[in-house]
Coordinates of C-alpha atoms and ligand atoms in Angstrom, one line a residue:
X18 CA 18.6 246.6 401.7
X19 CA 18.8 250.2 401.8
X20 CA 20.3 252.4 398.4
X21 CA 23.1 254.2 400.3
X22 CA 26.4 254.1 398.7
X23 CA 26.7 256.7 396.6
X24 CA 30.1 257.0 394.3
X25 CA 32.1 259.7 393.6
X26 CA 34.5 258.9 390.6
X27 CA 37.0 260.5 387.9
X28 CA 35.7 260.4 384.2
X29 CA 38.6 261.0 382.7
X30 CA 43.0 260.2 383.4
X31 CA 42.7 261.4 387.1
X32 CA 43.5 264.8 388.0
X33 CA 39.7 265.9 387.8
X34 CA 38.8 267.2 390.8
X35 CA 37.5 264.7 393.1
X36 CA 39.5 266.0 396.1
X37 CA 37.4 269.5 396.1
X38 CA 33.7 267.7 394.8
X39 CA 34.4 264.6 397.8
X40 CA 35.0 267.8 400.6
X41 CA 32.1 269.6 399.2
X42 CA 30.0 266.6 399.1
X43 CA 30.9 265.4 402.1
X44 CA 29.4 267.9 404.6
X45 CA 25.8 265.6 403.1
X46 CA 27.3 262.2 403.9
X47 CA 28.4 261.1 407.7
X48 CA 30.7 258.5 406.0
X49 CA 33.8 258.9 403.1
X50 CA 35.5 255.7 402.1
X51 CA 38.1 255.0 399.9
X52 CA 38.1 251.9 397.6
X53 CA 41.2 251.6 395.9
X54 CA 44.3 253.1 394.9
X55 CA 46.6 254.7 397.5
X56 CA 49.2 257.8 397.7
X57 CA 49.2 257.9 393.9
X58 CA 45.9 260.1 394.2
X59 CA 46.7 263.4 395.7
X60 CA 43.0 265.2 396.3
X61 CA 43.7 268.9 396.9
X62 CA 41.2 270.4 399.4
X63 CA 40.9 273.4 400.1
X64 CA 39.3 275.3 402.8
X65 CA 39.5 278.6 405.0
X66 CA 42.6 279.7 403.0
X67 CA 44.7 276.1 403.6
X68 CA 45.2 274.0 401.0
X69 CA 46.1 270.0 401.6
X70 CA 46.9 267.8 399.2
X71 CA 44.6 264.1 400.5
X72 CA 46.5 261.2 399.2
X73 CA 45.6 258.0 401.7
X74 CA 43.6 260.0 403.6
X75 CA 39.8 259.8 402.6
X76 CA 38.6 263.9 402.0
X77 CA 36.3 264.1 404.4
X78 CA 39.1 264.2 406.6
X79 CA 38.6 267.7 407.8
X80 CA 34.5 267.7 408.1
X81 CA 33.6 267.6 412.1
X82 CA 31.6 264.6 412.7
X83 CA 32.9 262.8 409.3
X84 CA 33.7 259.2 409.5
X85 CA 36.8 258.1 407.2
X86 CA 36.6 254.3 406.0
X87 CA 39.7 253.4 403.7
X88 CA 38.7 250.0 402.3
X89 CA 40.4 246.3 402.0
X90 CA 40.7 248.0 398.1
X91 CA 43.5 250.2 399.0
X92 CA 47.2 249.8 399.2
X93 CA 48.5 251.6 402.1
X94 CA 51.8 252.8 403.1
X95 CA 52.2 253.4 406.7
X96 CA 55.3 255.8 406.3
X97 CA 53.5 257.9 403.8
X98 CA 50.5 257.2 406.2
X99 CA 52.1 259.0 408.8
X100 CA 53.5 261.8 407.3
X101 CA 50.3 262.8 405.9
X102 CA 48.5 262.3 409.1
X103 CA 51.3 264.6 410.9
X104 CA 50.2 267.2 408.3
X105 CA 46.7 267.2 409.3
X106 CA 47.7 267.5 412.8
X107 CA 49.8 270.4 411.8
X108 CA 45.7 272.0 410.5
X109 CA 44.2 270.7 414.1
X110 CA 43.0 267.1 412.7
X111 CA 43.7 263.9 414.9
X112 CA 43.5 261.5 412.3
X113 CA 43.1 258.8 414.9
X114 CA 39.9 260.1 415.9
X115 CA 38.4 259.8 412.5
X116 CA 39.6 257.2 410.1
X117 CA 38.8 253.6 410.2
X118 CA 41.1 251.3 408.5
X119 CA 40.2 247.8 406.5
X120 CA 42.1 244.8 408.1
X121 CA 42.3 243.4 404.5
X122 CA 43.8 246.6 403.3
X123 CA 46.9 245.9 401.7
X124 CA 50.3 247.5 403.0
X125 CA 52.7 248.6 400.5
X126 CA 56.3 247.9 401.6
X127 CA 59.4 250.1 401.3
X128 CA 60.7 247.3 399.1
X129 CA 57.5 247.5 397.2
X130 CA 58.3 251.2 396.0
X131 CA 61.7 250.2 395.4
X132 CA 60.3 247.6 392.6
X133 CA 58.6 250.4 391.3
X134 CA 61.9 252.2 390.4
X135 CA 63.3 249.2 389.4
X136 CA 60.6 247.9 386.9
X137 CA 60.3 251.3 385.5
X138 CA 64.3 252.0 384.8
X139 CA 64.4 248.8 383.2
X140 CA 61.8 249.0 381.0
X141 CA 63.2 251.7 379.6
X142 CA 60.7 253.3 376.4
X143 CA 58.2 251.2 377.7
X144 CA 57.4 252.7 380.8
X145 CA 54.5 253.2 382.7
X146 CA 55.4 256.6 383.9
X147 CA 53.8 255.7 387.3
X148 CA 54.2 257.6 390.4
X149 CA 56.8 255.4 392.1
X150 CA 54.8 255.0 394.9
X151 CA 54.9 251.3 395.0
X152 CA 51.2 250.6 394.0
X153 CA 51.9 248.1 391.0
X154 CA 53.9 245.9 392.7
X155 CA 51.7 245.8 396.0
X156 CA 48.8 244.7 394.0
X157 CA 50.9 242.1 392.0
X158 CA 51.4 240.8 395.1
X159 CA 48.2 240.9 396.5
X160 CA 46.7 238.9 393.0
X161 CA 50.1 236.5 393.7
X162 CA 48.5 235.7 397.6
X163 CA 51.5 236.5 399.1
X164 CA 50.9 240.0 400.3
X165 CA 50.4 241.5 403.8
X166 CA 47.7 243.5 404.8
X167 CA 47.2 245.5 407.7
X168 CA 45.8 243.1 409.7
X169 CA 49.4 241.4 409.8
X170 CA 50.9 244.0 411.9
X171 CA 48.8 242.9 414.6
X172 CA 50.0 239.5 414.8
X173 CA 53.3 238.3 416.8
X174 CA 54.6 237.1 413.6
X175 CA 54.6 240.1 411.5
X176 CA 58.4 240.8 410.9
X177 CA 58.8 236.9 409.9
X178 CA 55.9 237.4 407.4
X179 CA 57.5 241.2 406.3
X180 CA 61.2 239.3 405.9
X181 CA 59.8 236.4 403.7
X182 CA 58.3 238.6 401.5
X183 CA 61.2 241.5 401.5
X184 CA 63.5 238.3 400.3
X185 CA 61.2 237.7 397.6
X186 CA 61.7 241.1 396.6
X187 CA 65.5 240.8 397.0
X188 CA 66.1 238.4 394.3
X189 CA 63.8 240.5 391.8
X190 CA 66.9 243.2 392.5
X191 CA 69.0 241.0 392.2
X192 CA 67.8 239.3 389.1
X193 CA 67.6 243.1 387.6
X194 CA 70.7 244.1 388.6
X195 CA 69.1 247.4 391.1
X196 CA 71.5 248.1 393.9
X197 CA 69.1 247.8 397.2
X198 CA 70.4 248.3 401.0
X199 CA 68.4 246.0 402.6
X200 CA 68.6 247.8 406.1
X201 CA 68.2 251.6 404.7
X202 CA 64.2 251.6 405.1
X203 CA 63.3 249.4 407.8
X204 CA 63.9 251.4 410.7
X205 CA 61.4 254.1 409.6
X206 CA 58.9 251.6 408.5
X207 CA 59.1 250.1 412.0
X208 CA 58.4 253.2 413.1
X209 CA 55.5 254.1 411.0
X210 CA 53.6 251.0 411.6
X211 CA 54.0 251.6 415.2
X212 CA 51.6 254.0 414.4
X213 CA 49.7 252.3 412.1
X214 CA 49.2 250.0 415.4
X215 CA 47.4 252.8 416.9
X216 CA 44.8 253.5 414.3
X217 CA 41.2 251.9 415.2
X218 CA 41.2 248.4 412.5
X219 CA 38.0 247.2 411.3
X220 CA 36.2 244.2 410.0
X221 CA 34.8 246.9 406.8
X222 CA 32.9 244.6 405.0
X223 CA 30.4 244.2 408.4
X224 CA 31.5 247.9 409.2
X225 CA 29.9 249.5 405.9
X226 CA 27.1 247.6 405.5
X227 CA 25.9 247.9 409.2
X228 CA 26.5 251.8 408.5
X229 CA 24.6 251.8 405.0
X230 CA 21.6 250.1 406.8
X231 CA 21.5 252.8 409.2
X232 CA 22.9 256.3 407.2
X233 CA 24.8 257.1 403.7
X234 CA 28.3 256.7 403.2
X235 CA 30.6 258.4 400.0
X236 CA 32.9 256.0 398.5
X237 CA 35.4 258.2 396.8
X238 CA 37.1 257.0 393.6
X239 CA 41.0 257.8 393.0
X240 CA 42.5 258.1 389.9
X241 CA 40.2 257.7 386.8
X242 CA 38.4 255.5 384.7
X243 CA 41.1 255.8 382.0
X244 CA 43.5 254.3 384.4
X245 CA 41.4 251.4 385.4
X246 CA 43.6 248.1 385.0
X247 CA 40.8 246.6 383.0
X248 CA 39.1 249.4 381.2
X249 CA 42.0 251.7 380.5
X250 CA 44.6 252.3 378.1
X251 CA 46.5 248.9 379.3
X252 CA 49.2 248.2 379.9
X253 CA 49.2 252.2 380.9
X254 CA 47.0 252.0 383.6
X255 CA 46.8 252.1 387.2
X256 CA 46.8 248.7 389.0
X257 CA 43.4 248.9 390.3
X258 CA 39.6 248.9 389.1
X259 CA 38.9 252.7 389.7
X260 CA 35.8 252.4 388.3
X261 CA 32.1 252.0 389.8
X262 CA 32.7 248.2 390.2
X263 CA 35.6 249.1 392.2
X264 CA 33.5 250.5 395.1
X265 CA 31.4 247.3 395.4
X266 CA 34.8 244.8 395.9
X267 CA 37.2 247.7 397.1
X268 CA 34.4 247.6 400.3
X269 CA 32.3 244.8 400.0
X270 CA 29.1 246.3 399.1
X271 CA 26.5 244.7 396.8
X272 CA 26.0 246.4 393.5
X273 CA 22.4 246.7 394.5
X274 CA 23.2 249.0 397.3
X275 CA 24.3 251.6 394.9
X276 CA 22.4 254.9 394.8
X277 CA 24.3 257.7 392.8
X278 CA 27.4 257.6 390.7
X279 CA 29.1 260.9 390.5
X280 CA 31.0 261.2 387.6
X281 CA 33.9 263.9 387.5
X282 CA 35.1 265.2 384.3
X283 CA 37.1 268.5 383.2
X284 CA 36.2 270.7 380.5
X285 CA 39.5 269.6 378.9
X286 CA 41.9 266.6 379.0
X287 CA 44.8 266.3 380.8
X288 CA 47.0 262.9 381.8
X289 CA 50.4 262.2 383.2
X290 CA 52.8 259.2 382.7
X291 CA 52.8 257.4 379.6
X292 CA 50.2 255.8 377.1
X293 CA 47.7 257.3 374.7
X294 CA 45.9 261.1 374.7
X295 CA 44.0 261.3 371.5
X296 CA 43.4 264.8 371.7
X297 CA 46.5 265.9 373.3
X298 CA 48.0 269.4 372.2
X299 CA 51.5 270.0 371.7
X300 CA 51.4 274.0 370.7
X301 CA 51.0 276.7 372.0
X302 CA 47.1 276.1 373.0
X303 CA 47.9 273.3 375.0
X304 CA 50.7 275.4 377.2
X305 CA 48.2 277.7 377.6
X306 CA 45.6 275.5 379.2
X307 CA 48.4 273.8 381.4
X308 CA 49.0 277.4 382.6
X309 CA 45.7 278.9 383.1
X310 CA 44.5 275.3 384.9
X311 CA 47.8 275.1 386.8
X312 CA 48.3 271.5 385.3
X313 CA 51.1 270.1 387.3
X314 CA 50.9 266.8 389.5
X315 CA 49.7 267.4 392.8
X316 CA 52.0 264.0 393.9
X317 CA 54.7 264.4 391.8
X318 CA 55.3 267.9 390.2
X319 CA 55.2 266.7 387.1
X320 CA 54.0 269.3 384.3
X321 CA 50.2 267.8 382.7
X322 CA 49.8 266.4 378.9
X323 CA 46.8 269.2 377.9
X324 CA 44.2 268.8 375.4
X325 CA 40.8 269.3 374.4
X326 CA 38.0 267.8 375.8
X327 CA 37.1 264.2 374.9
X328 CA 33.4 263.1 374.3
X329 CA 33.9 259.6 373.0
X330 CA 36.5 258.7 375.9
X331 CA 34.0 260.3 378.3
X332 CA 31.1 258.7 376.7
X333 CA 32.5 255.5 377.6
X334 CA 33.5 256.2 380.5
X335 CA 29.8 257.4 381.9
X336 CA 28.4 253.9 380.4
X337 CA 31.4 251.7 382.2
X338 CA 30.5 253.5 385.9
X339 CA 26.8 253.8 385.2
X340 CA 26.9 257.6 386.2
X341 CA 23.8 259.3 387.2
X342 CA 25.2 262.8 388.0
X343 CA 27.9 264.9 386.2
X344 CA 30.1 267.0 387.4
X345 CA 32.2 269.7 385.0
X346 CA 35.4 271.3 386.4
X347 CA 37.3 273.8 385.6
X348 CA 35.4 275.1 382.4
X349 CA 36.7 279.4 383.6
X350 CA 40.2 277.7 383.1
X351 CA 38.5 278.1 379.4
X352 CA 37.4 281.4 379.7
X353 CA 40.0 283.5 377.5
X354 CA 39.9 281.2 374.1
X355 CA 38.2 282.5 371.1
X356 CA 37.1 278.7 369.6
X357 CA 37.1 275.9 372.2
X358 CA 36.8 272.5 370.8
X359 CA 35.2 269.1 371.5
X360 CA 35.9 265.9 370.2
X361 CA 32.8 263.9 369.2
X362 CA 34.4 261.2 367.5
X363 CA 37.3 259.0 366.4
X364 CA 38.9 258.5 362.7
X365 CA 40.7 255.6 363.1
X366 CA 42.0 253.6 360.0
X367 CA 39.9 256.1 358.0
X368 CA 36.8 255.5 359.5
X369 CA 35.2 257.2 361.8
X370 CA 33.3 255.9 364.9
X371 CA 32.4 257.0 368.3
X372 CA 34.0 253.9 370.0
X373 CA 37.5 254.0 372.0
X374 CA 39.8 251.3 370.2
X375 CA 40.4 248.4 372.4
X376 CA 44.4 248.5 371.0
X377 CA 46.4 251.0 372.6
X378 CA 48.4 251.8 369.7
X379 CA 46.0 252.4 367.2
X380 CA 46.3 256.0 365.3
X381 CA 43.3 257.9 366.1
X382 CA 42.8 261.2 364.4
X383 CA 40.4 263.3 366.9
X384 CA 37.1 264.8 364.8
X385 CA 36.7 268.3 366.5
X386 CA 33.3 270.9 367.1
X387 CA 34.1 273.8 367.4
X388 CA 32.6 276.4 369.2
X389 CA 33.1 279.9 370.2
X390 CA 34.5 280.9 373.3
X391 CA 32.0 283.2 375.9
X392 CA 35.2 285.4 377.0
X393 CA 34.1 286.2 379.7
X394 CA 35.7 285.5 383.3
X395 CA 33.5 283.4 385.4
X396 CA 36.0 282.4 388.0
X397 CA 34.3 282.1 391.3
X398 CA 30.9 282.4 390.0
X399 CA 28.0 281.0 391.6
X400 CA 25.0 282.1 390.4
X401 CA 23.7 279.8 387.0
X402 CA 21.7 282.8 385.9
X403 CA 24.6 285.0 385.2
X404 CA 26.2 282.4 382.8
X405 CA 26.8 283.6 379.3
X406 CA 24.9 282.0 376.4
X407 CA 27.4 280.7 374.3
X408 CA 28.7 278.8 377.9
X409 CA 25.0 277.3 378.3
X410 CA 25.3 276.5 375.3
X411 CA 27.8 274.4 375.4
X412 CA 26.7 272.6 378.7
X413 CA 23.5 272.1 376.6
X414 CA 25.5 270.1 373.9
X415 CA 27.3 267.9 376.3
X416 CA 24.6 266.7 378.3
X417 CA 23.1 265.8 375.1
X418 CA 25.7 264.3 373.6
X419 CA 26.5 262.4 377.0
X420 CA 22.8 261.6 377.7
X421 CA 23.4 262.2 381.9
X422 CA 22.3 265.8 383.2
X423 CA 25.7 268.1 384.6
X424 CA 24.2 268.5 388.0
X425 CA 27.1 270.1 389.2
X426 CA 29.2 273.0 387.7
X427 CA 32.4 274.1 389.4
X428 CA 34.0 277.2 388.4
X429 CA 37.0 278.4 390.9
X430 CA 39.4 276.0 393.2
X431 CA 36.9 277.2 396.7
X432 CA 34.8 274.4 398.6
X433 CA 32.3 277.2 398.3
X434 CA 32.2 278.0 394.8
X435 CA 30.2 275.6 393.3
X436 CA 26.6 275.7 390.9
X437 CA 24.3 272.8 391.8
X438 CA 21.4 272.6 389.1
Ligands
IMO15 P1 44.4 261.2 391.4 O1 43.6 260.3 392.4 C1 46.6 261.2 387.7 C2 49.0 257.6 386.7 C3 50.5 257.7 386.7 C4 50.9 256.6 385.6 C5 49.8 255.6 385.9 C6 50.3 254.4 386.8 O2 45.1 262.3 391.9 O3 43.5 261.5 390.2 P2 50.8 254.2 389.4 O4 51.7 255.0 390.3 O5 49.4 254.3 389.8 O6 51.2 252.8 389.2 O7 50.9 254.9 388.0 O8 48.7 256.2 386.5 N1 48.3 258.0 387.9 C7 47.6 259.2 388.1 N2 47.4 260.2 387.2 N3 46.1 261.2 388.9 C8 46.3 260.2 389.8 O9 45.6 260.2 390.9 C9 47.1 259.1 389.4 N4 47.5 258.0 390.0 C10 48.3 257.3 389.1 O10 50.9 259.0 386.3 O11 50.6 257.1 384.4
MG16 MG1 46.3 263.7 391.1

C-alpha cells in the first residue's frame, strides 16, 4: 500500500489560504480531491491576472492535465454547481472534462438552504452565523439516512425520492412558522441537475485508491479545524470533520495511506459567524489588520473578526491533524506594526494553561509575547535570504513553539510568490 494522499488543511477558522497553497501545490499532484464541506468554502485562486473564487469546485480546477475528485464527504448543490462551472467556462475551463464526482456525495436541496434560513432566524442570539448555504441541514440528513446523493439523480425514481424528502422539509416550515413556496425553486434545480447528469460519476472509494496505487492525489481541506463538528468551538462549527480524519472517510482512504499533512495557518486570526475568538481585537489594531489583509468573506461579504495570532489554538490544532508541514500566510499583511503579538497561552479561571477549554463559554484571557515589528514591506518577496531578522526571528519562535518546521512561507496573494524552505 503506497503513502500517497497527502492533505492540505486550514489550521485555524477557515479563511487561511488553502485556495492559493492547493493551486500552487497542485501543479506536483495529477489528482485534487475534496473531502468535505461544500459552497461554504470559497478558495480564491489566482492566476495570470484572473481571480476565481473555488467553492465546490476542487482548486486544481485550472491546472492542464489535473484530475478533480470531489468525495462522497461533500455536500453538493447542483445549482450552485453550475453556476460556478459556467464561470470557469467563462476563463476557458470545461469542467466536464476534469472533475469526477462521488456517487455517495450528498446533494444539498433548495429546501435544504431554505432550513438554513429558517433555523438561523429562529434561533435568534443563538445563531450559528453560517453561510446559508444549506450545509447543516444536508448533513443532518445525511446522519438521519434519509438524504439523496448524487447517485439518486440517475435513477427513474429520483423526483419521488426529492418529493418525500422536500415534504419532510415542509412540515419543519410549517412547524416554524417560515413562509416557503414550494414551486419557486424546483424549476432551476431541475435544470441544474440536468447538468449534474452530464458530469462523469464515479465509484470514488475504488477510484482513489486505484489512483493512489498508481500516482499521488491532494485531498484538499475546506474550512478549518476550528470549525470541525467534533473538534471545534461546538455548537459553532461547521457540520463536517474538516480535519485530517476527514480525508480518510470524506474519500475512503486508509489512515495508513497518508503521507503529508499540510497545515495552513495565518500570521493572525480571523473568523466569521458566531462563537468564541479568544484573541479577537475590537480597536483600532484589529481594523487595521482587516484592512491591510482585505478580511472580508470570499462567499458572503461579510467583514472578518481580526486578532492576533493564536499559538495554543494552533497548537492543538497541528496535534488533532497530525501536520508534518506548515504553511504561514499572509505575515507582509504584518508588515507596518511596531509590536506584533502572539498568544502562547490561556488564563482561564485564573490559571493559566496552554490547553483550549473544551466549554465554549469559558472566559479566557489571552497571555500575549510581544515582539517588534521588522517594518519592512516584503510583499511579493521570494527570496528567504532577504528576510529581515526580527521576521526570522519570529518564524524561529513559532516552529519552536509548534514543534513542525514552516516549510512554506507565503508573502503576496500570486500563485508565484511563494518561499519553500
Ligand atoms: P473556507 O473553506 C470561514 C463558518 C460560517 C459559520 C460556520 C457554520 O473558505 O475556509 P456553515 O455554512 O458551514 O454551516 O457555517 O462556519 N464557515 C466558514 N468560515 N471559511 C469557510 O470556508 C467557512 N465555511 C463555513 O461563517 O460561522
Ligand atoms: Mg472562505
Amino acid at each position: 500500500m503506497k503513502k500517497q494522499l497527502d492533505i492540505v488543511l486550514g489550521l485555524q477558522w477557515g479563511d487561511e489560504g488553502k485556495g492559493k497553497i492547493v493551486d500552487s501545490l497542485a501543479g506536483r499532484y495529477p489528482a485534487v480531491a475534496r473531502f468535505q464541506g461544500g459552497p461554504n468554502a470559497g478558495h480564491s485562486l489566482q492566476f495570470n491576472g484572473n481571480n476565481f473564487v473555488a467553492k465546490s469546485l476542487p482548486s486544481g480546477i485550472f491546472r492542464d492535465g489535473c484530475v478533480n475528485v470531489i468525495g462522497n464527504g461533500v455536500v453538493l448543490d447542483p445549482q450552485a454547481f453550475m453556476k460556478e462551472c459556467k464561470e470557469a467556462a467563462k476563463l476557458g475551463v470545461d469542467a466536464r472534462e476534469r472533475v469526477l464526482i462521488s456517487r455517495k456525495t450528498s446533494l444539498i436541496l433548495p429546501t435544504h438552504r431554505h432550513l438554513d434560513a429558517a433555523y438561523e432566524s429562529a434561533a435568534g442570539k443563538g445563531k450559528i452565523g453560517s453561510t446559508l448555504r444549506g450545509i447543516g441541514p444536508t448533513y443532518t440528513d445525511k446522519a438521519a439516512r434519509v438524504g439523496l446523493r448524487v447517485g439518486d439523480i440517475m435513477e427513474p425514481d429520483f423526483e419521488e425520492k426529492w418529493n418525500k424528502l422536500k415534504n419532510r422539509h415542509l412540515d419543519i416550515f410549517k412547524q416554524l412558522g417560515y413562509e416557503y413556496s414550494p414551486q419557486a425553486d424546483d424549476a432551476a434545480y431541475r435544470e441544474a441537475v440536468d447538468y449534474l447528469r452530464t458530469f462523469r460519476l464515479i465509484n470514488s472509494e475504488y477510484f482513489v485508491n486505484n489512483w493512489l496505487d498508481e500516482k499521488p492525489m491532494l485531498a484538499e481541506g475546506a474550512q478549518g479545524t476550528l470549525l470541525d463538528v467534533d473538534h471545534g468551538s461546538y455548537p459553532f462549527v461547521t457540520s463536517s470533520n474538516t480535519t485530517a480524519g476527514g480525508a480518510c472517510t470524506g474519500l475512503g482512504v486508509a489512515p495508513g495511506r497518508v503521507n503529508r499533512v499540510y497545515g495552513i495557518f495565518k500570521a493572525y486570526c480571523t473568523r466569521v459567524g458566531s462563537g468564541p475568538f479568544p484573541t479577537e481585537l475590537f480597536d483600532e489594531t484589529g481594523e487595521k489588520i482587516r484592512r491591510t489583509g482585505h478580511e472580508f468573506g470570499a462567499v458572503t461579504g461579510r467583514p472578518r473578526r481580526t486578532g492576533w495570532l493564536d499559538l495554543v489554538a494552533l497548537k492543538y490544532a497541528v496535534i488533532i491533524n497530525g501536520v508534518t508541514d506548515l504553511v504561514m500566510m499572509k505575515a507582509d499583511c504584518l508588515d507596518d506594526f511596531e509590536t506584533i503579538k502572539v498568544c502562547t497561552a490561556y488564563k482561564v479561571g485564573g490559571e493559566i494553561t496552554k490547553e483550549m477549554p473544551s466549554e465554549t463559554d469559558a472566559a479566557i484571557e489571552p497571555v500575549y509575547t510581544e515582539f517588534k515589528g521588522w517594518n519592512t514591506d516584503l510583499c511579493g518577496v521570494t527570496d528567504e535570504s532577504v528576510l529581515p531578522k526580527p521576521f526570522m526571528d519570529y518564524v524561529a519562535f513559532l516552529e519552536g513553539e509548534l514543534g513542525v518546521p514552516i516549510r512554506m512561507i507565503s508573502l503576496g496573494p500570486d500563485r508565484e510568490t511563494i518561499i519553500e524552505r
